[in-house]
mmCIF file of C-alpha atoms and ligand atoms in Angstrom:
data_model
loop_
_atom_site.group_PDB
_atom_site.id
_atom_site.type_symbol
_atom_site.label_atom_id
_atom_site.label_comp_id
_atom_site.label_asym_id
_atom_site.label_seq_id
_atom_site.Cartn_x
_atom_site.Cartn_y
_atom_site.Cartn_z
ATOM 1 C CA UNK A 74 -42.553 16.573 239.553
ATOM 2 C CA UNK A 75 -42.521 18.862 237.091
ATOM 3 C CA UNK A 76 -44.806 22.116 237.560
ATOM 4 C CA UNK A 77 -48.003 22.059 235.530
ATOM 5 C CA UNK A 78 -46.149 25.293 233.058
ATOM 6 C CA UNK A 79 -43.475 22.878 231.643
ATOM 7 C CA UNK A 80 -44.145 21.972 228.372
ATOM 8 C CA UNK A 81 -43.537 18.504 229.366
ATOM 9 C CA UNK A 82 -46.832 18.129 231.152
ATOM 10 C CA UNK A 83 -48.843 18.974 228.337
ATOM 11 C CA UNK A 84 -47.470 16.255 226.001
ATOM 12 C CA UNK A 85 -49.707 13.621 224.995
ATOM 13 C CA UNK A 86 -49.157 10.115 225.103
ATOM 14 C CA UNK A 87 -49.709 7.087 223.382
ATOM 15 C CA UNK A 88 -49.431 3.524 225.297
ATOM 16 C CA UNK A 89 -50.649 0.499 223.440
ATOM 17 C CA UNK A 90 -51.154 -2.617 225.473
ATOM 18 C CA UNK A 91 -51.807 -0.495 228.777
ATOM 19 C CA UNK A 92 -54.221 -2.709 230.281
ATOM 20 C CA UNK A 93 -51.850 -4.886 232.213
ATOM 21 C CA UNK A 94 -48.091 -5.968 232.426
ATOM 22 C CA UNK A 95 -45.148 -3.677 231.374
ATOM 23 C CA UNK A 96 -47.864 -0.936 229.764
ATOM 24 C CA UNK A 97 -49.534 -0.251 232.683
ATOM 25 C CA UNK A 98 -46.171 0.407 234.604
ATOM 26 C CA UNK A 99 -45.326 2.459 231.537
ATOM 27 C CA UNK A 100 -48.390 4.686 231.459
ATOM 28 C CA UNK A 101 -48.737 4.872 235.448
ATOM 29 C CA UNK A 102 -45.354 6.137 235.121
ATOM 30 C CA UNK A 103 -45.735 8.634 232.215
ATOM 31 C CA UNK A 104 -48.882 10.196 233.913
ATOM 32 C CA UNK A 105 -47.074 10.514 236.987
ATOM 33 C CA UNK A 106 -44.281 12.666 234.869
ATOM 34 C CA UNK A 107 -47.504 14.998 234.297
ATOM 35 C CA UNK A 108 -47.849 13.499 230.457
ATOM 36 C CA UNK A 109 -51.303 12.822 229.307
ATOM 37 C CA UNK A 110 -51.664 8.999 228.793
ATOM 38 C CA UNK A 111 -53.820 7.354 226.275
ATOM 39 C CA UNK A 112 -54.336 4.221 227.069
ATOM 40 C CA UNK A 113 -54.913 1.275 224.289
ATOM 41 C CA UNK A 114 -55.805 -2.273 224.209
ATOM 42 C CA UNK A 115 -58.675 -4.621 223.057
ATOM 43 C CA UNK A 116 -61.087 -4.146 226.048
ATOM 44 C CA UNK A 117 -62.491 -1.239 227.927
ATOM 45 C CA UNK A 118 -62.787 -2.810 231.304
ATOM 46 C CA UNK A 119 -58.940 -3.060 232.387
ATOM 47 C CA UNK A 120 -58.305 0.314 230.726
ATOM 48 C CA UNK A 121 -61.025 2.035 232.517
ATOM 49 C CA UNK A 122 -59.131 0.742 235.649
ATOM 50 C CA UNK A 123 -55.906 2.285 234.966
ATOM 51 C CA UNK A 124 -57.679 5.411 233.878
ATOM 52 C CA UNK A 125 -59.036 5.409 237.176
ATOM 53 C CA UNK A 126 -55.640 4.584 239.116
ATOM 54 C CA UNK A 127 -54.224 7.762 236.928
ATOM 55 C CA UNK A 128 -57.277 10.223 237.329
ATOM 56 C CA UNK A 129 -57.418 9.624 241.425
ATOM 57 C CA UNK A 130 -53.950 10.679 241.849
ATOM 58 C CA UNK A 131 -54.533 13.719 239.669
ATOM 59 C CA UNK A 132 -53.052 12.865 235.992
ATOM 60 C CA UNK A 133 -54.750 12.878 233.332
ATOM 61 C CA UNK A 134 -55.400 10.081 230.669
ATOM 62 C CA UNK A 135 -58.173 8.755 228.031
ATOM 63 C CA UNK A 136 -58.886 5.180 226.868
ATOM 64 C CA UNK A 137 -58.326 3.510 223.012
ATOM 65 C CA UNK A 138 -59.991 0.371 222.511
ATOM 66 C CA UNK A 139 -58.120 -0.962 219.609
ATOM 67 C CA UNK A 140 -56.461 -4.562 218.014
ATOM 68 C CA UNK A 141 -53.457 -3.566 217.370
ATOM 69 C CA UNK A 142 -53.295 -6.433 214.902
ATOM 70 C CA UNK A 143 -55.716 -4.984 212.947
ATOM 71 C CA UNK A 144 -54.031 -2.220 210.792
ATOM 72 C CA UNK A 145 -56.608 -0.416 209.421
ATOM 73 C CA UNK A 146 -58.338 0.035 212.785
ATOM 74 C CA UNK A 147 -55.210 0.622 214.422
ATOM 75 C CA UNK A 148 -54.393 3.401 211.960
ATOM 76 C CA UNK A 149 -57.658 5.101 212.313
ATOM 77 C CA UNK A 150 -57.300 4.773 216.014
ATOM 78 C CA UNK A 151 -54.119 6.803 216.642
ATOM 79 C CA UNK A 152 -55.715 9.073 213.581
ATOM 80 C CA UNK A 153 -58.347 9.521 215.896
ATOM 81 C CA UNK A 154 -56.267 10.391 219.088
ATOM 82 C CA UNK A 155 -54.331 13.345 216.929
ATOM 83 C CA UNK A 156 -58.061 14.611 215.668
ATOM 84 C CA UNK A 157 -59.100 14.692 219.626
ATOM 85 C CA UNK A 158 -55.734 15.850 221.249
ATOM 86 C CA UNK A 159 -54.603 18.230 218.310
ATOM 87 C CA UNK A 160 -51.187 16.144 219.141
ATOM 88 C CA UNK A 161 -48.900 13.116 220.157
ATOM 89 C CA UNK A 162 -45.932 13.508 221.517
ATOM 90 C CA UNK A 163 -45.030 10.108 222.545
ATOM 91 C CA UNK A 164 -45.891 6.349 221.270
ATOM 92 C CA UNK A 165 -44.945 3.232 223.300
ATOM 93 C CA UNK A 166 -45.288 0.407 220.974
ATOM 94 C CA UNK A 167 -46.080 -1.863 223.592
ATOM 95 C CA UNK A 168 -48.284 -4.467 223.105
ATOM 96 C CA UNK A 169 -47.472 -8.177 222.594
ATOM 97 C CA UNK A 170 -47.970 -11.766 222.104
ATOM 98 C CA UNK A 171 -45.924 -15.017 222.007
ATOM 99 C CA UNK A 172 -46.830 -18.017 220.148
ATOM 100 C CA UNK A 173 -43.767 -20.042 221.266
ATOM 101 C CA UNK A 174 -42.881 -23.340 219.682
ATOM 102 C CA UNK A 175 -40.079 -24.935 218.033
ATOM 103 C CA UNK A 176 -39.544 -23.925 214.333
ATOM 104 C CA UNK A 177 -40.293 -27.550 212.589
ATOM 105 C CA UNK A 178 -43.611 -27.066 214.437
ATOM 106 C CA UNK A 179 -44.516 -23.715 213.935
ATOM 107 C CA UNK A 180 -47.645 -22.925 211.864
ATOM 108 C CA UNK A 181 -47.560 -20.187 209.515
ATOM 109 C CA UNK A 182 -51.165 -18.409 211.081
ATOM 110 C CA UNK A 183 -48.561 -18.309 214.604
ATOM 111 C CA UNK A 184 -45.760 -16.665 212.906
ATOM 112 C CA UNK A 185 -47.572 -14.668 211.078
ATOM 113 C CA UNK A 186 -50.196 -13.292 214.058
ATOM 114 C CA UNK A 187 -47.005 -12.904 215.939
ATOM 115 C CA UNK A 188 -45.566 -10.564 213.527
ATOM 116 C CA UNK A 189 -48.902 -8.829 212.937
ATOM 117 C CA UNK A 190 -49.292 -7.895 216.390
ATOM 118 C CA UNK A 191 -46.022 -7.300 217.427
ATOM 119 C CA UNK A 192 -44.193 -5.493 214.478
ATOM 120 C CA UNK A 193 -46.451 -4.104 211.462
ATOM 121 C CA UNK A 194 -48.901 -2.394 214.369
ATOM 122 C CA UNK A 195 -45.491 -0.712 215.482
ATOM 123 C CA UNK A 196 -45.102 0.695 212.042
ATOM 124 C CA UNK A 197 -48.974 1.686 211.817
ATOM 125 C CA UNK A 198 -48.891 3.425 214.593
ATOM 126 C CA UNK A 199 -45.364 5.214 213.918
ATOM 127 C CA UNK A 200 -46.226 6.049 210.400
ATOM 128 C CA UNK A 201 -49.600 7.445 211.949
ATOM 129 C CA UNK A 202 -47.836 9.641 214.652
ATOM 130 C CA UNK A 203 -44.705 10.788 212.532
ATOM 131 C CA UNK A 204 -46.621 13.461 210.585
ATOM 132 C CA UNK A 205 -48.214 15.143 213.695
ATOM 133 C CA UNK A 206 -45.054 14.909 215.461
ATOM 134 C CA UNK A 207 -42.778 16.214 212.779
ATOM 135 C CA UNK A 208 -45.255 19.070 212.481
ATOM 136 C CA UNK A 209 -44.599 19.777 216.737
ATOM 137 C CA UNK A 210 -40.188 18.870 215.742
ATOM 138 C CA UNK A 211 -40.725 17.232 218.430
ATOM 139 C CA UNK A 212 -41.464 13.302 218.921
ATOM 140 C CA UNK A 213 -40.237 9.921 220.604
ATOM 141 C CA UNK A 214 -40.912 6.894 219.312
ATOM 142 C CA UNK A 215 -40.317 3.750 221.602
ATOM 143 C CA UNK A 216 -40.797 0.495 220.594
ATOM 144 C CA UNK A 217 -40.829 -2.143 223.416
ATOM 145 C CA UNK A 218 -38.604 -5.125 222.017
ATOM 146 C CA UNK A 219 -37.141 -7.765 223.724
ATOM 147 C CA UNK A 220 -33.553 -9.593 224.234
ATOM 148 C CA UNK A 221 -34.493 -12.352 222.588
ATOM 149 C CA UNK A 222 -35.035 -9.759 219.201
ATOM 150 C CA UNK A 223 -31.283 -9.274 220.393
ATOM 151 C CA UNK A 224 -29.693 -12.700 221.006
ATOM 152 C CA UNK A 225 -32.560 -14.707 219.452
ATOM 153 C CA UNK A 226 -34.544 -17.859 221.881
ATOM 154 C CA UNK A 227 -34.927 -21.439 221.174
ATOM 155 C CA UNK A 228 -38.507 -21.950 220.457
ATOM 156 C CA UNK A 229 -39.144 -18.415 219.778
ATOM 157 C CA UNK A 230 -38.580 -17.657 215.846
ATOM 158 C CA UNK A 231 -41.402 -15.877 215.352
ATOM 159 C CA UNK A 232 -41.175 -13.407 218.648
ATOM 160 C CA UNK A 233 -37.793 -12.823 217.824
ATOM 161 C CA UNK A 234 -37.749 -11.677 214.544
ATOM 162 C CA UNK A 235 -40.792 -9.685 215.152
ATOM 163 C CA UNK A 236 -38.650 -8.176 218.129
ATOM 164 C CA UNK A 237 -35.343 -8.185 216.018
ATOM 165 C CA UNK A 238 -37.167 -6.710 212.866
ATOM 166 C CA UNK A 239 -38.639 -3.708 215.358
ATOM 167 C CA UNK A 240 -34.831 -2.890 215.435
ATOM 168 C CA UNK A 241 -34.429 -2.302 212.130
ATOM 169 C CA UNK A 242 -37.446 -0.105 212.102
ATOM 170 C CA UNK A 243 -36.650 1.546 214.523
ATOM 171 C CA UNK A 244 -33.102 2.509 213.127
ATOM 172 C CA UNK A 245 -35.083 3.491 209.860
ATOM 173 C CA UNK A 246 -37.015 6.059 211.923
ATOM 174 C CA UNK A 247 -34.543 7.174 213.984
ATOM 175 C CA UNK A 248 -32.672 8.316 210.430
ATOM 176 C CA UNK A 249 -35.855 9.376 208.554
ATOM 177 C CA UNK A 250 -37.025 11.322 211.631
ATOM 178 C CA UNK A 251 -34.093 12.707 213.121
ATOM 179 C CA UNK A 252 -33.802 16.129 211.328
ATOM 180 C CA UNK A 253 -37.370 16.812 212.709
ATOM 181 C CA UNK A 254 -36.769 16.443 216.065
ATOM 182 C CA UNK A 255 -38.140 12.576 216.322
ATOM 183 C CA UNK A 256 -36.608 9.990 217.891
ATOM 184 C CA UNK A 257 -36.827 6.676 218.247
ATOM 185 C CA UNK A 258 -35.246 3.839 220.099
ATOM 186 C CA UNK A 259 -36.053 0.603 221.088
ATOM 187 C CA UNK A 260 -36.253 -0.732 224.653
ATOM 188 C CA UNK A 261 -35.103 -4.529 225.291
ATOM 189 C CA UNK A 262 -36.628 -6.664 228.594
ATOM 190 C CA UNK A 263 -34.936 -9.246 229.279
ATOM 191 C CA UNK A 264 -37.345 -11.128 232.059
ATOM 192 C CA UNK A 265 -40.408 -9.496 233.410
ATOM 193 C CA UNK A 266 -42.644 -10.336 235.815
ATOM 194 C CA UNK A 267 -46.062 -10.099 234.235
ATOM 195 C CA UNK A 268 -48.647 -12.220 233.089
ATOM 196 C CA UNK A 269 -46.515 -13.280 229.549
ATOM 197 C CA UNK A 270 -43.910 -15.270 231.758
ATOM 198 C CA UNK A 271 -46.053 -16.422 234.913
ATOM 199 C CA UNK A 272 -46.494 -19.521 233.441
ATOM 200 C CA UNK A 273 -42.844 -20.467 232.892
ATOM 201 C CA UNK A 274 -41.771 -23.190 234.890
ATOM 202 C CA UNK A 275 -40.290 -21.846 238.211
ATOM 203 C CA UNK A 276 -36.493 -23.898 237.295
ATOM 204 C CA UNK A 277 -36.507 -22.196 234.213
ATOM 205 C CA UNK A 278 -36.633 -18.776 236.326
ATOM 206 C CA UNK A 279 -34.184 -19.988 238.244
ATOM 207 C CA UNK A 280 -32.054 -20.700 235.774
ATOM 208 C CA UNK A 281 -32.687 -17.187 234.248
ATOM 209 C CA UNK A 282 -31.741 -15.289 237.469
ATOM 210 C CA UNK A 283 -28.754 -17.245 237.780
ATOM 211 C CA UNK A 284 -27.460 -15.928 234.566
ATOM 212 C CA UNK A 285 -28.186 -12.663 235.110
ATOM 213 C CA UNK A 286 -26.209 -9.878 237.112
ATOM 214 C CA UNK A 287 -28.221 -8.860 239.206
ATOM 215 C CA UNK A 288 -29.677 -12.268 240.141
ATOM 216 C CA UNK A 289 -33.385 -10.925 240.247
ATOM 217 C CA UNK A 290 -36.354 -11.049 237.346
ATOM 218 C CA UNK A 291 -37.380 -7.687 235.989
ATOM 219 C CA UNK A 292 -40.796 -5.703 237.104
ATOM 220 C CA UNK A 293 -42.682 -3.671 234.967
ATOM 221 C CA UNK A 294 -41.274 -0.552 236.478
ATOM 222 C CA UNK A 295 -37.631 -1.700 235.833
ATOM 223 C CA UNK A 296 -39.097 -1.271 232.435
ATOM 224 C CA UNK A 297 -41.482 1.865 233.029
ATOM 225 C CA UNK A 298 -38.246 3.804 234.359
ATOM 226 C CA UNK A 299 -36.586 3.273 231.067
ATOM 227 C CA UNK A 300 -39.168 4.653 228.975
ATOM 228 C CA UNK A 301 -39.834 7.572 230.899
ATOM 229 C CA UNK A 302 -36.226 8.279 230.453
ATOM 230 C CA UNK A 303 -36.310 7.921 226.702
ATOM 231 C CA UNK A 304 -39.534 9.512 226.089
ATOM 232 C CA UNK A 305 -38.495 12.693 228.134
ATOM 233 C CA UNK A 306 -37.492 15.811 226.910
ATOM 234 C CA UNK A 307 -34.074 15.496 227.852
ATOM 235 C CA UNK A 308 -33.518 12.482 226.323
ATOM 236 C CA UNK A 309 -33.001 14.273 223.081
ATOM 237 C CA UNK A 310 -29.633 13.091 222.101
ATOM 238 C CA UNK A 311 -30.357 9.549 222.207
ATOM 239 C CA UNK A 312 -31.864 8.117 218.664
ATOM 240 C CA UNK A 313 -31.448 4.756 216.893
ATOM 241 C CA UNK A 314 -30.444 2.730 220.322
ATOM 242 C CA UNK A 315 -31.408 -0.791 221.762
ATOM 243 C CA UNK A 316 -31.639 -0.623 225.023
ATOM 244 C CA UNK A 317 -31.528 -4.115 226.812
ATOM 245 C CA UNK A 318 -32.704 -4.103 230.490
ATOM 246 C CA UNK A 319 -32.315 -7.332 231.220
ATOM 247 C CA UNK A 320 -30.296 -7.295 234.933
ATOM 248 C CA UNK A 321 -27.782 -7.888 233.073
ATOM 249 C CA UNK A 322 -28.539 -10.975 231.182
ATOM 250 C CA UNK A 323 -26.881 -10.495 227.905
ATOM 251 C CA UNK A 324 -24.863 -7.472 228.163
ATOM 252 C CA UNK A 325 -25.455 -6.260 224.600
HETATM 253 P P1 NDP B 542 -48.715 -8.996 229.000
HETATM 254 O O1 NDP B 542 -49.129 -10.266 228.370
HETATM 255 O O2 NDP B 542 -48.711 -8.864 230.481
HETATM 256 O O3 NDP B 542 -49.588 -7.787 228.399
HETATM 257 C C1 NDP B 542 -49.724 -7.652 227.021
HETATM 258 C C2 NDP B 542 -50.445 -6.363 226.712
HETATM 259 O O4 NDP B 542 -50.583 -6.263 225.287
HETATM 260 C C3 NDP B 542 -51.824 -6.316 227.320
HETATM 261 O O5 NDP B 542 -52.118 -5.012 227.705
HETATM 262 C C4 NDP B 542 -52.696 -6.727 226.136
HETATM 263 O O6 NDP B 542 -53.969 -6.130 226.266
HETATM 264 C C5 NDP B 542 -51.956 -6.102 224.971
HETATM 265 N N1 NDP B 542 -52.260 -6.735 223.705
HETATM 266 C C6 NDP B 542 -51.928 -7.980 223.310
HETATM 267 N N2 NDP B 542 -52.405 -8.221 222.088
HETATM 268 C C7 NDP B 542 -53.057 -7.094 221.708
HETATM 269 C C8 NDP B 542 -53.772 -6.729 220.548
HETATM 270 N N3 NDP B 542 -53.919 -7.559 219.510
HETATM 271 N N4 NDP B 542 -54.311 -5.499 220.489
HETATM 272 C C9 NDP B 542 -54.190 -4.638 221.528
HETATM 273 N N5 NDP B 542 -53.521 -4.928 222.650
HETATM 274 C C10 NDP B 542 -52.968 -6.157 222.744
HETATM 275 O O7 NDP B 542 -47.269 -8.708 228.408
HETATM 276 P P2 NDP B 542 -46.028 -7.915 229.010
HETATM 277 O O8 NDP B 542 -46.475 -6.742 229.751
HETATM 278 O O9 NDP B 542 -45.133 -8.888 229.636
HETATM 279 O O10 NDP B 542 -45.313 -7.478 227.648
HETATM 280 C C11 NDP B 542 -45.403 -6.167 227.122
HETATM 281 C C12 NDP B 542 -44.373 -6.020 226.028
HETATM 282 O O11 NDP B 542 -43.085 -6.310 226.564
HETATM 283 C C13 NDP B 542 -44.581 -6.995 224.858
HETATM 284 O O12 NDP B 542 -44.269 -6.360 223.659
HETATM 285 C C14 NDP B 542 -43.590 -8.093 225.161
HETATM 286 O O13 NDP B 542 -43.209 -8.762 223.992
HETATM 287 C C15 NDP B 542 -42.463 -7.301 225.760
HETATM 288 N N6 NDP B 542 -41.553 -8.100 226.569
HETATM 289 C C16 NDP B 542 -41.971 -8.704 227.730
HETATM 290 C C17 NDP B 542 -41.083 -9.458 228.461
HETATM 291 C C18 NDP B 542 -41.452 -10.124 229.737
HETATM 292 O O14 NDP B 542 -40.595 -10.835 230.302
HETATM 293 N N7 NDP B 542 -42.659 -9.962 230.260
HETATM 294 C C19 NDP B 542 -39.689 -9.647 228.013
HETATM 295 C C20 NDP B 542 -39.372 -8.988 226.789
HETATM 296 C C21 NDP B 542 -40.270 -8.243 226.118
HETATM 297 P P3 NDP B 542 -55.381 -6.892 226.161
HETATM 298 O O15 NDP B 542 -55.115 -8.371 226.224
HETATM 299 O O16 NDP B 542 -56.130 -6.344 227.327
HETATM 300 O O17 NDP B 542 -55.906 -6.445 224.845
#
C-alpha cells in the first residue's frame, strides 16, 4: 500500500457503473490503491453499499447517481465531481448494456440505446474530465471495451461497434491528450462473470472456456487488476492501447 504522502493516494477517481459487476471490482480495487473513488450509476442503494464496503476498510469514496445515457446529465455530473473535488485524476468508462439480437432483427431504438450508453457517455465524460486533467498534466482515461469491439460477435452489431468505436476514441484521446500528460487506453474483457453473462446458456460457457487459454471465465478482478495497472502512476508510458483480457481467447 502506498503511504497516505504519495501523491497517488490523493487522486480522485471516477467509476461509472460501480454498483455491481466489473465496476465494483474496479473501484474496490482503486480505493484499496488509496485513490478516492466516486462511484456512479442510476440508483443510490447499490452505490451506498460499495461506499460502505470502501469506507469500513478505511478508503475513501463518494456516490454519483447519474444515466450515463443521458448526456446532458452525465456532463453536469462529472462537472459536478471536479466543482466538489477541485480534481479527477482518473475516469473508468465503465458502464454497459447489451441489446443482443441478430442484425435483420435489430430495431433502431436497440442500436441506438446501445450506443448511447455505451460510447457517446464515454466521450461526455472524457471531454468533461480532459480540461481538469490537462490543467493537473496529469490524467488516465480508461474506457472498458470488450473483445467482441475487437473481433466483432454474431448477434451483437450494436455492442460491438459501440465497443469497437470506443477504440477509435480512445486512440483520438490518447493523441489529443498525450502532450499533457493524459492517457488513455482501452481495456478489452473477453468473458466475465457478472450479472451481463449469467444468463448465457451454461454450453455456450463451455464452449467459451474451451477456446480460451487458460480454460477459465474471467472475474471482475481479472479485470479490476488491469485497470489499476493502467490508471496508476507508473503506467505513464502506455497510451493509445487495447488491452484484451480475455484468458486468452483471441490473442489480439
Ligand atoms: P453488469 O451488467 O454487471 O453491470 C453494469 C453496470 O453498468 C452496472 O453498475 C449498471 O448500474 C451500470 N449501468 C448500466 N446502464 C447504465 C446507465 N444508463 N447509467 C448508469 N449506469 C449504468 O455489467 P458488467 O460488469 O459485466 O460490465 C461492465 C462493463 O464491462 C460493460 O461496459 C460491459 O460492456 C463490459 N464487458 C463485460 C463483459 C462480461 O463478460 N461481463 C465482457 C466484455 C465487456 P445500474 O444498473 O445500477 O445503474
Amino acid at each position: 500500500m502506498p503511504t497516505p504522502s504519495t501523491p497517488a493516494e490523493r487522486r480522485v477517481a471516477l467509476v461509472t457503473g460501480a454498483s455491481r459487476g466489473i465496476g465494483r471490482a474496479v473501484a474496490l480495487r482503486l480505493a484499496r490503491d488509496g485513490r478516492r473513488v466516486i462511484l456512479a450509476s442510476r440508483s443510490q442503494g447499490p452505490l451506498g453499499e460499495v461506499r460502505s464496503l470502501i469506507e469500513e476498510t478505511g478508503g475513501s469514496a463518494a456516490t454519483c447517481v447519474v444515466d450515463v445515457g443521458d448526456a446532458p446529465a452525465l456532463q453536469r455530473a462529472v462537472e459536478g465531481v471536479i466543482d466538489a473535488e477541485g480534481r479527477l485524476d482518473i475516469v473508468v468508462n465503465n458502464a454497459g448494456i447489451t441489446k443482443d439480437g441478430l442484425t435483420l432483427r435489430m430495431s433502431d431504438a436497440d442500436f441506438d440505446e446501445v450506443l448511447r450508453t455505451n460510447l457517446t457517455s464515454a466521450f461526455v465524460v472524457s471531454r468533461a474530465a480532459a480540461r481538469a486533467m490537462m490543467k493537473h498534466r496529469f490524467g488516465r482515461i480508461v474506457n472498458i471495451g470488450s473483445t467482441s469491439g475487437v473481433v466483432g460477435n454474431a448477434g451483437q452489431a450494436n455492442y460491438a461497434a459501440a465497443k469497437a468505436g470506443l477504440i477509435g476514441l480512445t486512440k483520438s484521446l490518447a493523441r489529443e491528450l498525450g502532450g499533457k500528460g493524459v492517457t488513455a487506453n482501452v481495456i478489452a474483457p473477453g468473458f466475465i462473470e457478472t450479472d451481463m453473462t449469467a444468463g448465457l446458456p451454461d454450453e455456450v460457457k463451455a464452449r467459451v472456456m474451451e477456446a480460451m487459454a487458460l480454460k477459465r471465465l474471467g472475474t471482475p478482478d481479472d479485470i479490476a487488476a488491469a485497470v489499476a495497472y493502467v490508471s496508476s502512476d507508473e503506467a505513464g508510458y502506455l497510451t493509445g492501447q487495447t488491452i484484451c483480457v480475455d484468458g486468452g481467447l483471441t490473442m489480439c
